[in-house]
Each structure stands twice: as C-alpha cells, then as structure tokens.
mmCIF file of C-alpha atoms in Angstrom:
data_model
loop_
_atom_site.group_PDB
_atom_site.id
_atom_site.type_symbol
_atom_site.label_atom_id
_atom_site.label_comp_id
_atom_site.label_asym_id
_atom_site.label_seq_id
_atom_site.Cartn_x
_atom_site.Cartn_y
_atom_site.Cartn_z
ATOM 1 C CA ALA A 178 5.157 -0.376 8.090
ATOM 2 C CA LEU A 179 8.518 2.259 9.078
ATOM 3 C CA VAL A 180 5.954 5.516 7.193
ATOM 4 C CA ARG A 181 3.240 3.502 9.166
ATOM 5 C CA ARG A 182 1.216 2.982 5.649
ATOM 6 C CA GLY A 183 1.320 -0.950 5.562
ATOM 7 C CA ALA A 184 -0.500 -3.504 4.713
ATOM 8 C CA SER A 185 -0.857 -6.415 6.381
ATOM 9 C CA VAL A 186 -3.161 -9.443 6.538
ATOM 10 C CA PHE A 187 -3.555 -12.594 8.567
ATOM 11 C CA VAL A 188 -4.519 -15.914 9.175
ATOM 12 C CA CYS A 189 -5.999 -17.183 12.947
ATOM 13 C CA GLY A 190 -5.304 -20.752 13.458
ATOM 14 C CA SER A 191 -7.381 -23.559 15.199
ATOM 15 C CA SER A 192 -6.509 -22.631 18.570
ATOM 16 C CA ALA A 193 -7.300 -18.085 17.826
ATOM 17 C CA ASN A 194 -10.354 -17.608 19.720
ATOM 18 C CA GLU A 195 -11.849 -13.482 18.773
ATOM 19 C CA SER A 196 -10.192 -11.621 21.350
ATOM 20 C CA ASP A 197 -6.819 -13.481 19.320
ATOM 21 C CA ALA A 198 -8.565 -11.629 16.212
ATOM 22 C CA ALA A 199 -9.010 -8.619 18.006
ATOM 23 C CA ILE A 200 -5.347 -8.381 20.137
ATOM 24 C CA THR A 201 -3.373 -9.406 15.805
ATOM 25 C CA LYS A 202 -5.382 -6.699 13.979
ATOM 26 C CA LYS A 203 -5.033 -4.358 17.045
ATOM 27 C CA LEU A 204 -1.526 -4.912 16.562
ATOM 28 C CA PHE A 205 -0.956 -4.337 12.436
ATOM 29 C CA GLU A 206 -3.347 -1.313 12.737
ATOM 30 C CA SER A 207 -0.663 -0.111 14.783
ATOM 31 C CA VAL A 208 1.389 0.444 11.508
ATOM 32 C CA GLY A 209 -1.629 0.598 8.963
ATOM 33 C CA ILE A 210 -4.476 -1.084 7.577
ATOM 34 C CA CYS A 211 -5.078 -4.831 8.632
ATOM 35 C CA GLU A 212 -7.156 -7.901 7.516
ATOM 36 C CA GLN A 213 -8.484 -11.047 8.541
ATOM 37 C CA VAL A 214 -8.114 -13.482 5.420
ATOM 38 C CA PRO A 215 -8.139 -16.945 4.957
ATOM 39 C CA GLU A 216 -5.054 -19.158 4.248
ATOM 40 C CA TYR A 217 -4.863 -20.084 1.066
ATOM 41 C CA LEU A 218 -4.696 -15.697 -0.269
ATOM 42 C CA LEU A 219 -1.921 -15.640 1.911
ATOM 43 C CA ASP A 220 1.008 -15.827 -0.835
ATOM 44 C CA ALA A 221 -0.926 -13.437 -3.474
ATOM 45 C CA GLU A 222 -0.930 -10.769 -0.212
ATOM 46 C CA THR A 223 2.299 -11.221 0.854
ATOM 47 C CA GLY A 224 3.075 -10.907 -3.701
ATOM 48 C CA LEU A 225 1.086 -7.568 -3.264
ATOM 49 C CA SER A 226 1.649 -5.668 -0.304
ATOM 50 C CA GLY A 227 5.775 -7.464 0.723
ATOM 51 C CA SER A 228 6.659 -6.798 -3.245
ATOM 52 C CA GLY A 229 4.435 -3.899 -4.443
ATOM 53 C CA PRO A 230 6.299 -1.163 -3.263
ATOM 54 C CA ALA A 231 9.425 -2.372 -5.404
ATOM 55 C CA TYR A 232 7.162 -1.842 -8.109
ATOM 56 C CA ILE A 233 5.521 1.733 -6.890
ATOM 57 C CA TYR A 234 9.634 2.624 -6.817
ATOM 58 C CA VAL A 235 10.163 1.907 -10.050
ATOM 59 C CA LEU A 236 6.962 3.633 -10.866
ATOM 60 C CA ILE A 237 8.547 7.207 -9.026
ATOM 61 C CA GLU A 238 11.380 6.417 -10.382
ATOM 62 C CA ALA A 239 10.036 6.780 -14.442
ATOM 63 C CA LEU A 240 7.559 9.210 -13.611
ATOM 64 C CA ALA A 241 10.580 11.583 -11.847
ATOM 65 C CA ASP A 242 13.226 10.071 -14.551
ATOM 66 C CA GLY A 243 9.811 11.899 -17.135
ATOM 67 C CA ALA A 244 9.923 14.975 -15.319
ATOM 68 C CA VAL A 245 13.758 15.349 -15.028
ATOM 69 C CA ARG A 246 14.266 14.519 -19.046
ATOM 70 C CA MET A 247 11.370 18.007 -18.752
ATOM 71 C CA GLY A 248 13.863 20.249 -17.155
ATOM 72 C CA LEU A 249 12.448 20.040 -13.142
ATOM 73 C CA PRO A 250 15.334 19.616 -10.727
ATOM 74 C CA ARG A 251 15.391 15.316 -10.299
ATOM 75 C CA ASP A 252 14.756 16.268 -5.564
ATOM 76 C CA LEU A 253 11.850 18.389 -6.769
ATOM 77 C CA ALA A 254 10.775 15.959 -10.161
ATOM 78 C CA TYR A 255 10.983 13.164 -6.779
ATOM 79 C CA LYS A 256 8.392 14.613 -4.790
ATOM 80 C CA LEU A 257 6.004 15.615 -6.729
ATOM 81 C CA ALA A 258 6.117 11.448 -7.934
ATOM 82 C CA ALA A 259 5.711 9.998 -4.461
ATOM 83 C CA GLN A 260 3.244 12.689 -3.497
ATOM 84 C CA THR A 261 1.553 12.077 -6.929
ATOM 85 C CA VAL A 262 1.017 8.396 -5.626
ATOM 86 C CA VAL A 263 0.142 9.298 -2.623
ATOM 87 C CA GLY A 264 -2.755 11.376 -4.201
ATOM 88 C CA ALA A 265 -4.260 8.834 -6.559
ATOM 89 C CA GLY A 266 -3.430 5.739 -4.241
ATOM 90 C CA GLN A 267 -5.724 8.186 -1.562
ATOM 91 C CA MET A 268 -8.434 9.079 -4.059
ATOM 92 C CA VAL A 269 -8.695 5.422 -4.490
ATOM 93 C CA LEU A 270 -9.530 4.512 -0.962
ATOM 94 C CA ASP A 271 -12.180 7.341 -0.185
ATOM 95 C CA THR A 272 -13.490 6.866 -3.326
ATOM 96 C CA LYS A 273 -14.300 2.839 -3.797
ATOM 97 C CA GLU A 274 -14.273 3.593 -7.400
ATOM 98 C CA HIS A 275 -12.527 1.457 -9.746
ATOM 99 C CA PRO A 276 -8.432 2.492 -10.672
ATOM 100 C CA GLY A 277 -9.470 1.865 -14.621
ATOM 101 C CA GLN A 278 -12.861 4.505 -14.106
ATOM 102 C CA LEU A 279 -10.334 7.326 -12.681
ATOM 103 C CA LYS A 280 -8.172 6.545 -14.665
#
C-alpha cells in the first residue's frame, strides 16, 4: 500500500448496500487493487497478501545473493532482482497466463 501497489479484499456486512461496497472498493483501490469476496476467504487472502510480501523479499534477497556471488555489486543485484519480480508479476497480470506456463 505504501507504493500504491497493494492487494486488498473486503466483505460487506449484512447492513451494507451497493453504495457502501462501491465506496469501500474505491478507497482500497487508491492504494492498489481490491476485490469484494465472501467472508470465508478473508483468512486465505490475509495469508496471501498480508504475508506474501515477506516471501517475495526472501526471493529477492536470494536472487541478489546469487548475483553477488557471481560478481555483481549488491546494490545493482537488488535493483535487478526487484525489477525482475516486478516484470514477472506484470507479465502474469497482463497475459493472464498460468505462472507455470510462463515459467
């Protein structure tokens, strides 16, 4: 959310109407993407979008560590690894291909 690339979901309570949902969606979309989901999916989404960035940071760190071992300066390795993740994510979003197929 800090870089306006968040991934959020929301649930409407029994008293919420379509206008409430539209306002909620618009608010969350100001910091990324947002989808309305049934309540039973909240825990799964929290695990994915809430904890997911930490796993991506581990991946970036590992990619960069490998590049540093091969001789790249660490700052360049982080920059390239981070951009690789950005590019790969954008490719999934743009093509709607299964990540396994893109791999």
